[in-house]
Amino acid sequence: VRTAIATLVVLLAVACGPPRRDSASPDPLPAFYLSGEERGYLSPCGCSRPQLGGLARKATAVAGGLLLESGDLVDGPGRLAELRYETILIALSEMGCRAVNVGDRDLTLGLDFLLSAAGLARFPLLSANIVDGTGALVFDPFIDLAVDADSIRVVGLLGGPAPEGVSLLDPAVALRRVLDSTPPSRRVVLLFHGDRDRARDLLARFPRVEIATYAGAADPTIENPFTAGDRGLRILRLPAGEVVEMTDAFADDPGVARAVETYSRRVEEEDLIHRMNAGAEPEAGGYVGDAACAKCHAESASRHGRILHVRAIDPLVAARRQADPGCVGCHVVGYGERTGFTSVEETPALARVGCESCHGPGRDHTVRPEISTIGSARDACFRCHTDETDPAFVFEAKWAKIRHGE
Amino acid sequence: MRTERAVERRPGWPVLLVLLALAACESPRVGTADRDPGPPAETSSGPRLAFTAPGHDFGEMERRETATHTAVFYNAGASDLVISRIVSRCGCAAALTSDTTLAPGERGTLEITLQTGGVAGEKKKAIELYTNDTDRPVASYLVRVRVLADVMLDPMVLAMRTTAAAGGDTTHFDVRPARPGFNLEVRDVTTSGNRLRTEVVPRPDGGDGVRVLVRLEDGVTGDFHDRVTVHTNSPRDPRLTAIVIGSIRQEVTVVPERLYFPSVAGGRAVTRKVFLSRSDGRPLTVHGVEDPAAVFDIEPRRVDDSRWEVSVTLSGEAPESAVRGSILFLTDSAAEPRVAVPFTVSAR
């Protein structure tokens, strides 16, 4: 009986073992880098250390290597996102990227915009299942790359969702079409912009796909299907599954840094800091600035004044990003609301992280001090001190430096 | 014999059960720790970090609450394990409460402090420990929590894109009670600008809460970034804000609204496409294109009755200083007979 059970266990283990194509393709794929889901993140703002990410660092990290991008270069629609998308395409061209998959957030820019922006790239935008109103593919479905002695077909697929006016073929059907026309000697890498379960399903159904990626995870996954995580904070070296953190150990590549500087100039030229200012109605009567608070709360203002919050705009000015509406929100008081920051020149007293950045607008309170509109600001820290901007942030340690008003 | 021994132990079971029940009922908020079954069998000839649990579920918590949990791990390898770095997502601090170097079989602990913050919903946060294990250099520990709220907006960010001529673009979001038993009342809905009009209607699926219809009225062309604020009867969530982003365009839609050409070396050509169309589907004719700066090769092509694709190609060496100007598209639109698309060509 023991022998029978042991045999059964062995048979089951063999049957349940890796279904991959190792016997057909015993050699590992040539090394390449996987990145993506930048979601508009171009460079660290510089207000804390260590900060991860940045296109210019990535260019140095992947220099000479083969880079593939999994999509979602931006977060959503709007002129700022368009500028960032163009900038990332230019930067990726500078660093020799070979293909970029189209993600669902990219599609919010519109097919026309993507097709126009594609002219800036020295690589194709890929998607084997995004079709227009006539059912025709909008982008190249794949690209064939010769790497070392191997020929690799890189396929792009979108798992969804698609915005109005854009249709998607079923990913499995689209992938089947591509694979049917793929020569047997060609190895296949799938850039899949969809969830992990769907990517696993595609890997299981199409054994020719040796490596697949998926999207939507904040952190890297170092097993197939892979992801490098979001915001470009890290990249993956495949097929080894090595995580490379984009720290300042990687110097900025000058060509890519120039592209990011050019982006800042374009944002200034288009005056997006004013055009994108929502001018929302502020609560509690609006903003008054630190000086008004200090009249009665001198000690609190004094403690706050000792820390970097009051110079929070400086790194943006140094990087010429002080007019970037996507950045200033965390570096000033009340951007996007009436009486709040509008520009460094127009509202210099609000060009800092001030009392009202955390406690909210104070005008009503200054008029009638007996009515407090000021609440606890503890949660306010986490709005800006995120894992992307300040991975080493520990509330208790930071609060100890500015403890006030208790 | 076995039965007798079992009977002999029986008097202790109720006590054990009570203890287990008490342990299960204990608040998960403070001082919980992963089960510690002791060192696992060796799984690597090098160093190997092995958590005793893949993660921890903090369960349901209110907003702005703090909880702690201790994750337990062992060096399941055959050589010293060195932890070089801990990375945790915002709102979730993690600190080693044991040495950074563990001998084979040695136990380590990680104290995790979770702050739920102000945003409700299910959250997953991965804590990563970077080690000298070359096969698996990153060990992840997953933390989950469901942060409760009285009210939730679905979705919280809305995108709109329309033309001034079409106007009237609409979208919607739902306002729903997020806590069982909460009797939601929406008292008011306000907008940050004058572009948006709102209307509160019952949810079409008959569910609790309401649907807020958001209508984009004609307004000044360009991008906008507005807010819709919902005022409720919840003391915890008296105001919730949905973000509405999008753009209002002219009768003749031009994509992209500006053209940018980066500096290119070696005379490489860069072609940008410009798409012109009418949002109402009426025929559009582009009967001419003017390039006052005379720097482009321009090829208009009619795609269909209402849509044109124009290829704008810059070739040759980039200029020594930046060139700015506009390309003019001459159309049969009475409202916009001359559509200007600004361009910038970067300096060499």
Short mmCIF file of N, CA, C and O in Angstrom, two decimals, chain A residues 70-165:
data_model
loop_
_atom_site.label_atom_id
_atom_site.label_comp_id
_atom_site.label_asym_id
_atom_site.label_seq_id
_atom_site.Cartn_x
_atom_site.Cartn_y
_atom_site.Cartn_z
N SER A 70 5.31 48.53 -19.88
CA SER A 70 4.05 47.80 -19.82
C SER A 70 2.82 48.69 -19.97
O SER A 70 1.71 48.18 -19.98
N GLY A 71 2.97 50.02 -20.07
CA GLY A 71 1.81 50.87 -20.32
C GLY A 71 1.43 51.73 -19.13
O GLY A 71 2.01 51.63 -18.06
N ASP A 72 0.39 52.58 -19.35
CA ASP A 72 -0.03 53.57 -18.35
C ASP A 72 1.10 54.54 -18.04
O ASP A 72 1.56 54.65 -16.90
N LEU A 73 1.52 55.25 -19.06
CA LEU A 73 2.55 56.27 -18.85
C LEU A 73 1.97 57.45 -18.08
O LEU A 73 2.71 58.22 -17.48
N VAL A 74 0.65 57.62 -18.15
CA VAL A 74 0.01 58.72 -17.43
C VAL A 74 -1.16 58.19 -16.62
O VAL A 74 -1.57 57.04 -16.77
N ASP A 75 -1.73 59.08 -15.81
CA ASP A 75 -2.77 58.68 -14.89
C ASP A 75 -4.18 58.91 -15.43
O ASP A 75 -5.13 58.28 -15.00
N GLY A 76 -4.32 59.86 -16.33
CA GLY A 76 -5.66 60.17 -16.81
C GLY A 76 -5.60 61.27 -17.85
O GLY A 76 -4.52 61.59 -18.34
N PRO A 77 -6.75 61.83 -18.22
CA PRO A 77 -6.76 62.81 -19.29
C PRO A 77 -6.33 64.21 -18.82
O PRO A 77 -6.07 64.42 -17.64
N GLY A 78 -6.31 65.14 -19.76
CA GLY A 78 -5.98 66.53 -19.42
C GLY A 78 -4.69 66.96 -20.09
O GLY A 78 -3.87 66.14 -20.50
N ARG A 79 -4.53 68.26 -20.21
CA ARG A 79 -3.38 68.79 -20.92
C ARG A 79 -2.07 68.44 -20.22
O ARG A 79 -1.07 68.16 -20.86
N LEU A 80 -2.07 68.49 -18.90
CA LEU A 80 -0.85 68.16 -18.18
C LEU A 80 -0.44 66.71 -18.47
O LEU A 80 0.74 66.42 -18.70
N ALA A 81 -1.42 65.84 -18.50
CA ALA A 81 -1.13 64.44 -18.79
C ALA A 81 -0.61 64.29 -20.22
O ALA A 81 0.28 63.47 -20.48
N GLU A 82 -1.16 65.07 -21.14
CA GLU A 82 -0.67 65.00 -22.52
C GLU A 82 0.81 65.39 -22.58
O GLU A 82 1.62 64.73 -23.24
N LEU A 83 1.15 66.47 -21.89
CA LEU A 83 2.55 66.91 -21.90
C LEU A 83 3.45 65.84 -21.27
O LEU A 83 4.56 65.58 -21.73
N ARG A 84 2.96 65.24 -20.22
CA ARG A 84 3.77 64.22 -19.55
C ARG A 84 3.91 62.98 -20.44
O ARG A 84 4.96 62.35 -20.48
N TYR A 85 2.84 62.63 -21.13
CA TYR A 85 2.92 61.47 -22.02
C TYR A 85 3.97 61.70 -23.11
O TYR A 85 4.82 60.85 -23.37
N GLU A 86 3.91 62.88 -23.72
CA GLU A 86 4.89 63.20 -24.76
C GLU A 86 6.31 63.17 -24.20
O GLU A 86 7.24 62.65 -24.82
N THR A 87 6.45 63.73 -23.01
CA THR A 87 7.78 63.79 -22.40
C THR A 87 8.31 62.38 -22.11
O THR A 87 9.49 62.09 -22.35
N ILE A 88 7.45 61.52 -21.62
CA ILE A 88 7.91 60.16 -21.30
C ILE A 88 8.27 59.42 -22.58
O ILE A 88 9.27 58.67 -22.62
N LEU A 89 7.50 59.64 -23.66
CA LEU A 89 7.87 58.99 -24.92
C LEU A 89 9.25 59.47 -25.39
O LEU A 89 10.07 58.67 -25.86
N ILE A 90 9.48 60.77 -25.29
CA ILE A 90 10.78 61.30 -25.71
C ILE A 90 11.89 60.72 -24.83
O ILE A 90 12.95 60.30 -25.32
N ALA A 91 11.63 60.67 -23.52
CA ALA A 91 12.65 60.15 -22.60
C ALA A 91 12.92 58.67 -22.88
O ALA A 91 14.08 58.22 -22.89
N LEU A 92 11.87 57.91 -23.10
CA LEU A 92 12.06 56.48 -23.38
C LEU A 92 12.82 56.28 -24.69
O LEU A 92 13.60 55.34 -24.83
N SER A 93 12.58 57.15 -25.66
CA SER A 93 13.34 57.08 -26.91
C SER A 93 14.82 57.32 -26.63
O SER A 93 15.69 56.63 -27.18
N GLU A 94 15.09 58.31 -25.78
CA GLU A 94 16.48 58.62 -25.42
C GLU A 94 17.17 57.41 -24.80
O GLU A 94 18.36 57.19 -24.99
N MET A 95 16.42 56.63 -24.01
CA MET A 95 17.07 55.52 -23.31
C MET A 95 16.98 54.21 -24.09
O MET A 95 17.29 53.15 -23.56
N GLY A 96 16.54 54.30 -25.34
CA GLY A 96 16.58 53.13 -26.21
C GLY A 96 15.50 52.11 -25.96
O GLY A 96 15.66 50.93 -26.29
N CYS A 97 14.39 52.54 -25.38
CA CYS A 97 13.27 51.63 -25.17
C CYS A 97 12.84 51.02 -26.51
O CYS A 97 12.88 51.68 -27.55
N ARG A 98 12.42 49.76 -26.49
CA ARG A 98 12.10 49.07 -27.74
C ARG A 98 10.60 48.96 -28.01
O ARG A 98 10.20 48.75 -29.15
N ALA A 99 9.78 49.02 -26.97
CA ALA A 99 8.33 48.92 -27.20
C ALA A 99 7.58 49.39 -25.95
O ALA A 99 8.06 49.20 -24.82
N VAL A 100 6.43 50.00 -26.19
CA VAL A 100 5.56 50.44 -25.09
C VAL A 100 4.16 49.89 -25.33
O VAL A 100 3.58 50.11 -26.40
N ASN A 101 3.64 49.20 -24.34
CA ASN A 101 2.27 48.72 -24.43
C ASN A 101 1.32 49.88 -24.11
O ASN A 101 1.69 50.82 -23.42
N VAL A 102 0.10 49.81 -24.60
CA VAL A 102 -0.87 50.87 -24.33
C VAL A 102 -1.76 50.43 -23.17
O VAL A 102 -2.36 49.35 -23.21
N GLY A 103 -1.83 51.25 -22.14
CA GLY A 103 -2.64 50.94 -20.96
C GLY A 103 -3.97 51.66 -20.99
O GLY A 103 -4.19 52.56 -21.82
N ASP A 104 -4.86 51.28 -20.09
CA ASP A 104 -6.19 51.88 -20.10
C ASP A 104 -6.15 53.36 -19.72
O ASP A 104 -6.93 54.16 -20.22
N ARG A 105 -5.22 53.73 -18.86
CA ARG A 105 -5.11 55.16 -18.51
C ARG A 105 -4.57 55.95 -19.70
O ARG A 105 -4.97 57.10 -19.89
N ASP A 106 -3.65 55.35 -20.46
CA ASP A 106 -3.18 56.03 -21.67
C ASP A 106 -4.34 56.33 -22.61
O ASP A 106 -4.41 57.39 -23.23
N LEU A 107 -5.25 55.37 -22.71
CA LEU A 107 -6.37 55.53 -23.65
C LEU A 107 -7.28 56.70 -23.29
O LEU A 107 -8.00 57.19 -24.15
N THR A 108 -7.27 57.12 -22.03
CA THR A 108 -8.11 58.27 -21.67
C THR A 108 -7.65 59.54 -22.39
O THR A 108 -8.39 60.52 -22.44
N LEU A 109 -6.42 59.53 -22.93
CA LEU A 109 -5.96 60.68 -23.71
C LEU A 109 -6.61 60.71 -25.09
O LEU A 109 -6.54 61.72 -25.79
N GLY A 110 -7.19 59.60 -25.49
CA GLY A 110 -7.83 59.52 -26.81
C GLY A 110 -6.90 58.90 -27.84
O GLY A 110 -5.69 59.11 -27.82
N LEU A 111 -7.49 58.12 -28.74
CA LEU A 111 -6.67 57.46 -29.77
C LEU A 111 -5.94 58.47 -30.64
O LEU A 111 -4.78 58.28 -30.99
N ASP A 112 -6.65 59.56 -31.00
CA ASP A 112 -6.02 60.54 -31.87
C ASP A 112 -4.76 61.11 -31.23
O ASP A 112 -3.73 61.25 -31.88
N PHE A 113 -4.88 61.44 -29.97
CA PHE A 113 -3.70 62.00 -29.31
C PHE A 113 -2.56 60.98 -29.28
O PHE A 113 -1.41 61.31 -29.55
N LEU A 114 -2.88 59.74 -28.95
CA LEU A 114 -1.83 58.72 -28.86
C LEU A 114 -1.16 58.52 -30.23
O LEU A 114 0.07 58.38 -30.31
N LEU A 115 -1.97 58.52 -31.29
CA LEU A 115 -1.40 58.34 -32.62
C LEU A 115 -0.50 59.51 -33.01
O LEU A 115 0.52 59.34 -33.68
N SER A 116 -0.89 60.71 -32.58
CA SER A 116 -0.05 61.87 -32.86
C SER A 116 1.24 61.81 -32.04
O SER A 116 2.33 62.04 -32.56
N ALA A 117 1.08 61.48 -30.76
CA ALA A 117 2.26 61.43 -29.88
C ALA A 117 3.23 60.34 -30.32
O ALA A 117 4.44 60.46 -30.10
N ALA A 118 2.70 59.28 -30.94
CA ALA A 118 3.56 58.17 -31.36
C ALA A 118 4.66 58.64 -32.30
O ALA A 118 5.72 58.01 -32.39
N GLY A 119 4.42 59.77 -32.98
CA GLY A 119 5.44 60.31 -33.87
C GLY A 119 6.69 60.76 -33.14
O GLY A 119 7.75 60.95 -33.75
N LEU A 120 6.59 60.95 -31.84
CA LEU A 120 7.75 61.37 -31.04
C LEU A 120 8.62 60.20 -30.62
O LEU A 120 9.73 60.39 -30.12
N ALA A 121 8.09 58.99 -30.77
CA ALA A 121 8.78 57.81 -30.23
C ALA A 121 9.59 57.11 -31.30
O ALA A 121 9.18 57.04 -32.46
N ARG A 122 10.72 56.56 -30.89
CA ARG A 122 11.53 55.77 -31.81
C ARG A 122 11.26 54.28 -31.60
O ARG A 122 12.14 53.44 -31.75
N PHE A 123 10.07 53.97 -31.13
CA PHE A 123 9.66 52.58 -30.92
C PHE A 123 8.16 52.55 -31.15
O PHE A 123 7.50 53.60 -31.14
N PRO A 124 7.59 51.36 -31.35
CA PRO A 124 6.15 51.32 -31.59
C PRO A 124 5.35 51.29 -30.28
O PRO A 124 5.82 50.78 -29.27
N LEU A 125 4.16 51.87 -30.34
CA LEU A 125 3.17 51.61 -29.29
C LEU A 125 2.48 50.31 -29.69
O LEU A 125 2.08 50.14 -30.84
N LEU A 126 2.34 49.40 -28.74
CA LEU A 126 1.81 48.08 -29.06
C LEU A 126 0.41 47.87 -28.51
O LEU A 126 0.12 48.29 -27.38
N SER A 127 -0.43 47.23 -29.28
CA SER A 127 -1.65 46.64 -28.75
C SER A 127 -2.25 45.73 -29.82
O SER A 127 -2.56 46.18 -30.91
N ALA A 128 -2.41 44.47 -29.46
CA ALA A 128 -2.97 43.50 -30.40
C ALA A 128 -4.48 43.42 -30.30
O ALA A 128 -5.10 42.62 -31.00
N ASN A 129 -5.09 44.23 -29.42
CA ASN A 129 -6.54 44.09 -29.31
C ASN A 129 -7.31 45.41 -29.19
O ASN A 129 -8.50 45.41 -28.96
N ILE A 130 -6.62 46.55 -29.36
CA ILE A 130 -7.35 47.83 -29.39
C ILE A 130 -7.73 48.09 -30.85
O ILE A 130 -6.87 48.15 -31.73
N VAL A 131 -9.04 48.20 -31.10
CA VAL A 131 -9.50 48.40 -32.47
C VAL A 131 -10.35 49.66 -32.55
O VAL A 131 -10.94 50.11 -31.56
N ASP A 132 -10.39 50.24 -33.74
CA ASP A 132 -11.19 51.45 -33.93
C ASP A 132 -12.62 51.08 -34.33
O ASP A 132 -13.01 49.90 -34.30
N GLY A 133 -13.38 52.09 -34.75
CA GLY A 133 -14.78 51.87 -35.08
C GLY A 133 -15.00 50.92 -36.24
O GLY A 133 -16.07 50.31 -36.36
N THR A 134 -13.98 50.75 -37.07
CA THR A 134 -14.13 49.83 -38.21
C THR A 134 -13.63 48.42 -37.87
O THR A 134 -13.67 47.54 -38.71
N GLY A 135 -13.16 48.25 -36.66
CA GLY A 135 -12.66 46.94 -36.26
C GLY A 135 -11.19 46.73 -36.60
O GLY A 135 -10.65 45.64 -36.38
N ALA A 136 -10.53 47.77 -37.12
CA ALA A 136 -9.12 47.63 -37.48
C ALA A 136 -8.23 47.91 -36.27
O ALA A 136 -8.56 48.75 -35.43
N LEU A 137 -7.11 47.20 -36.22
CA LEU A 137 -6.16 47.45 -35.14
C LEU A 137 -5.61 48.87 -35.24
O LEU A 137 -5.31 49.35 -36.35
N VAL A 138 -5.49 49.52 -34.12
CA VAL A 138 -5.02 50.91 -34.11
C VAL A 138 -3.50 50.96 -34.02
O VAL A 138 -2.86 51.82 -34.62
N PHE A 139 -2.93 50.05 -33.27
CA PHE A 139 -1.48 50.06 -33.03
C PHE A 139 -0.86 48.76 -33.57
O PHE A 139 -1.57 47.81 -33.91
N ASP A 140 0.47 48.73 -33.60
CA ASP A 140 1.14 47.49 -33.99
C ASP A 140 0.82 46.43 -32.94
O ASP A 140 0.94 46.68 -31.74
N PRO A 141 0.48 45.21 -33.37
CA PRO A 141 0.16 44.19 -32.37
C PRO A 141 1.39 43.63 -31.67
O PRO A 141 1.31 43.15 -30.55
N PHE A 142 2.53 43.68 -32.35
CA PHE A 142 3.75 43.10 -31.76
C PHE A 142 4.96 43.73 -32.43
O PHE A 142 4.84 44.43 -33.45
N ILE A 143 6.12 43.44 -31.86
CA ILE A 143 7.39 43.80 -32.51
C ILE A 143 8.32 42.61 -32.36
O ILE A 143 8.32 41.94 -31.31
N ASP A 144 9.07 42.33 -33.39
CA ASP A 144 10.06 41.24 -33.33
C ASP A 144 11.43 41.85 -33.06
O ASP A 144 11.87 42.77 -33.77
N LEU A 145 12.07 41.34 -32.04
CA LEU A 145 13.38 41.86 -31.65
C LEU A 145 14.42 40.75 -31.76
O LEU A 145 14.17 39.61 -31.34
N ALA A 146 15.56 41.08 -32.32
CA ALA A 146 16.67 40.13 -32.35
C ALA A 146 17.59 40.47 -31.18
O ALA A 146 18.13 41.57 -31.11
N VAL A 147 17.70 39.55 -30.26
CA VAL A 147 18.53 39.76 -29.08
C VAL A 147 19.49 38.59 -28.95
O VAL A 147 19.06 37.45 -28.81
N ASP A 148 20.77 38.91 -28.96
CA ASP A 148 21.79 37.87 -28.99
C ASP A 148 21.44 36.90 -30.13
O ASP A 148 21.21 37.31 -31.23
N ALA A 149 21.33 35.62 -29.80
CA ALA A 149 21.02 34.66 -30.86
C ALA A 149 19.52 34.40 -30.97
O ALA A 149 19.07 33.61 -31.79
N ASP A 150 18.75 35.07 -30.12
CA ASP A 150 17.31 34.80 -30.07
C ASP A 150 16.51 35.83 -30.85
O ASP A 150 16.93 36.97 -31.02
N SER A 151 15.37 35.37 -31.31
CA SER A 151 14.41 36.30 -31.90
C SER A 151 13.17 36.26 -31.02
O SER A 151 12.59 35.21 -30.78
N ILE A 152 12.80 37.42 -30.52
CA ILE A 152 11.71 37.50 -29.55
C ILE A 152 10.57 38.31 -30.13
O ILE A 152 10.79 39.41 -30.66
N ARG A 153 9.37 37.79 -30.02
CA ARG A 153 8.19 38.55 -30.42
C ARG A 153 7.56 39.12 -29.15
O ARG A 153 7.15 38.37 -28.25
N VAL A 154 7.50 40.44 -29.08
CA VAL A 154 6.89 41.11 -27.93
C VAL A 154 5.49 41.54 -28.33
O VAL A 154 5.31 42.30 -29.28
N VAL A 155 4.50 41.03 -27.61
CA VAL A 155 3.10 41.28 -27.94
C VAL A 155 2.50 42.21 -26.89
O VAL A 155 2.76 42.07 -25.70
N GLY A 156 1.69 43.16 -27.33
CA GLY A 156 1.00 44.06 -26.41
C GLY A 156 -0.48 43.70 -26.35
O GLY A 156 -1.10 43.42 -27.37
N LEU A 157 -1.02 43.70 -25.14
CA LEU A 157 -2.45 43.41 -24.96
C LEU A 157 -3.01 44.26 -23.83
O LEU A 157 -2.33 44.51 -22.85
N LEU A 158 -4.27 44.63 -23.98
CA LEU A 158 -4.94 45.38 -22.92
C LEU A 158 -6.08 44.53 -22.36
O LEU A 158 -6.92 44.03 -23.11
N GLY A 159 -6.10 44.42 -21.04
CA GLY A 159 -7.17 43.65 -20.41
C GLY A 159 -8.43 44.45 -20.21
O GLY A 159 -9.50 43.90 -19.97
N GLY A 160 -8.35 45.76 -20.31
CA GLY A 160 -9.50 46.62 -20.15
C GLY A 160 -9.35 47.48 -18.92
O GLY A 160 -8.36 47.37 -18.22
N PRO A 161 -10.25 48.38 -18.64
CA PRO A 161 -11.41 48.70 -19.47
C PRO A 161 -11.03 49.67 -20.59
O PRO A 161 -9.98 50.29 -20.53
N ALA A 162 -11.90 49.77 -21.57
CA ALA A 162 -11.67 50.70 -22.66
C ALA A 162 -12.67 51.84 -22.57
O ALA A 162 -13.83 51.62 -22.25
N PRO A 163 -12.22 53.06 -22.82
CA PRO A 163 -13.15 54.18 -22.76
C PRO A 163 -14.11 54.18 -23.95
O PRO A 163 -13.93 53.42 -24.90
N GLU A 164 -15.09 55.05 -23.85
CA GLU A 164 -16.09 55.15 -24.91
C GLU A 164 -15.39 55.45 -26.25
O GLU A 164 -14.46 56.25 -26.31
N GLY A 165 -15.86 54.80 -27.29
CA GLY A 165 -15.29 55.05 -28.62
C GLY A 165 -14.14 54.13 -28.96
O GLY A 165 -13.63 54.16 -30.07
#
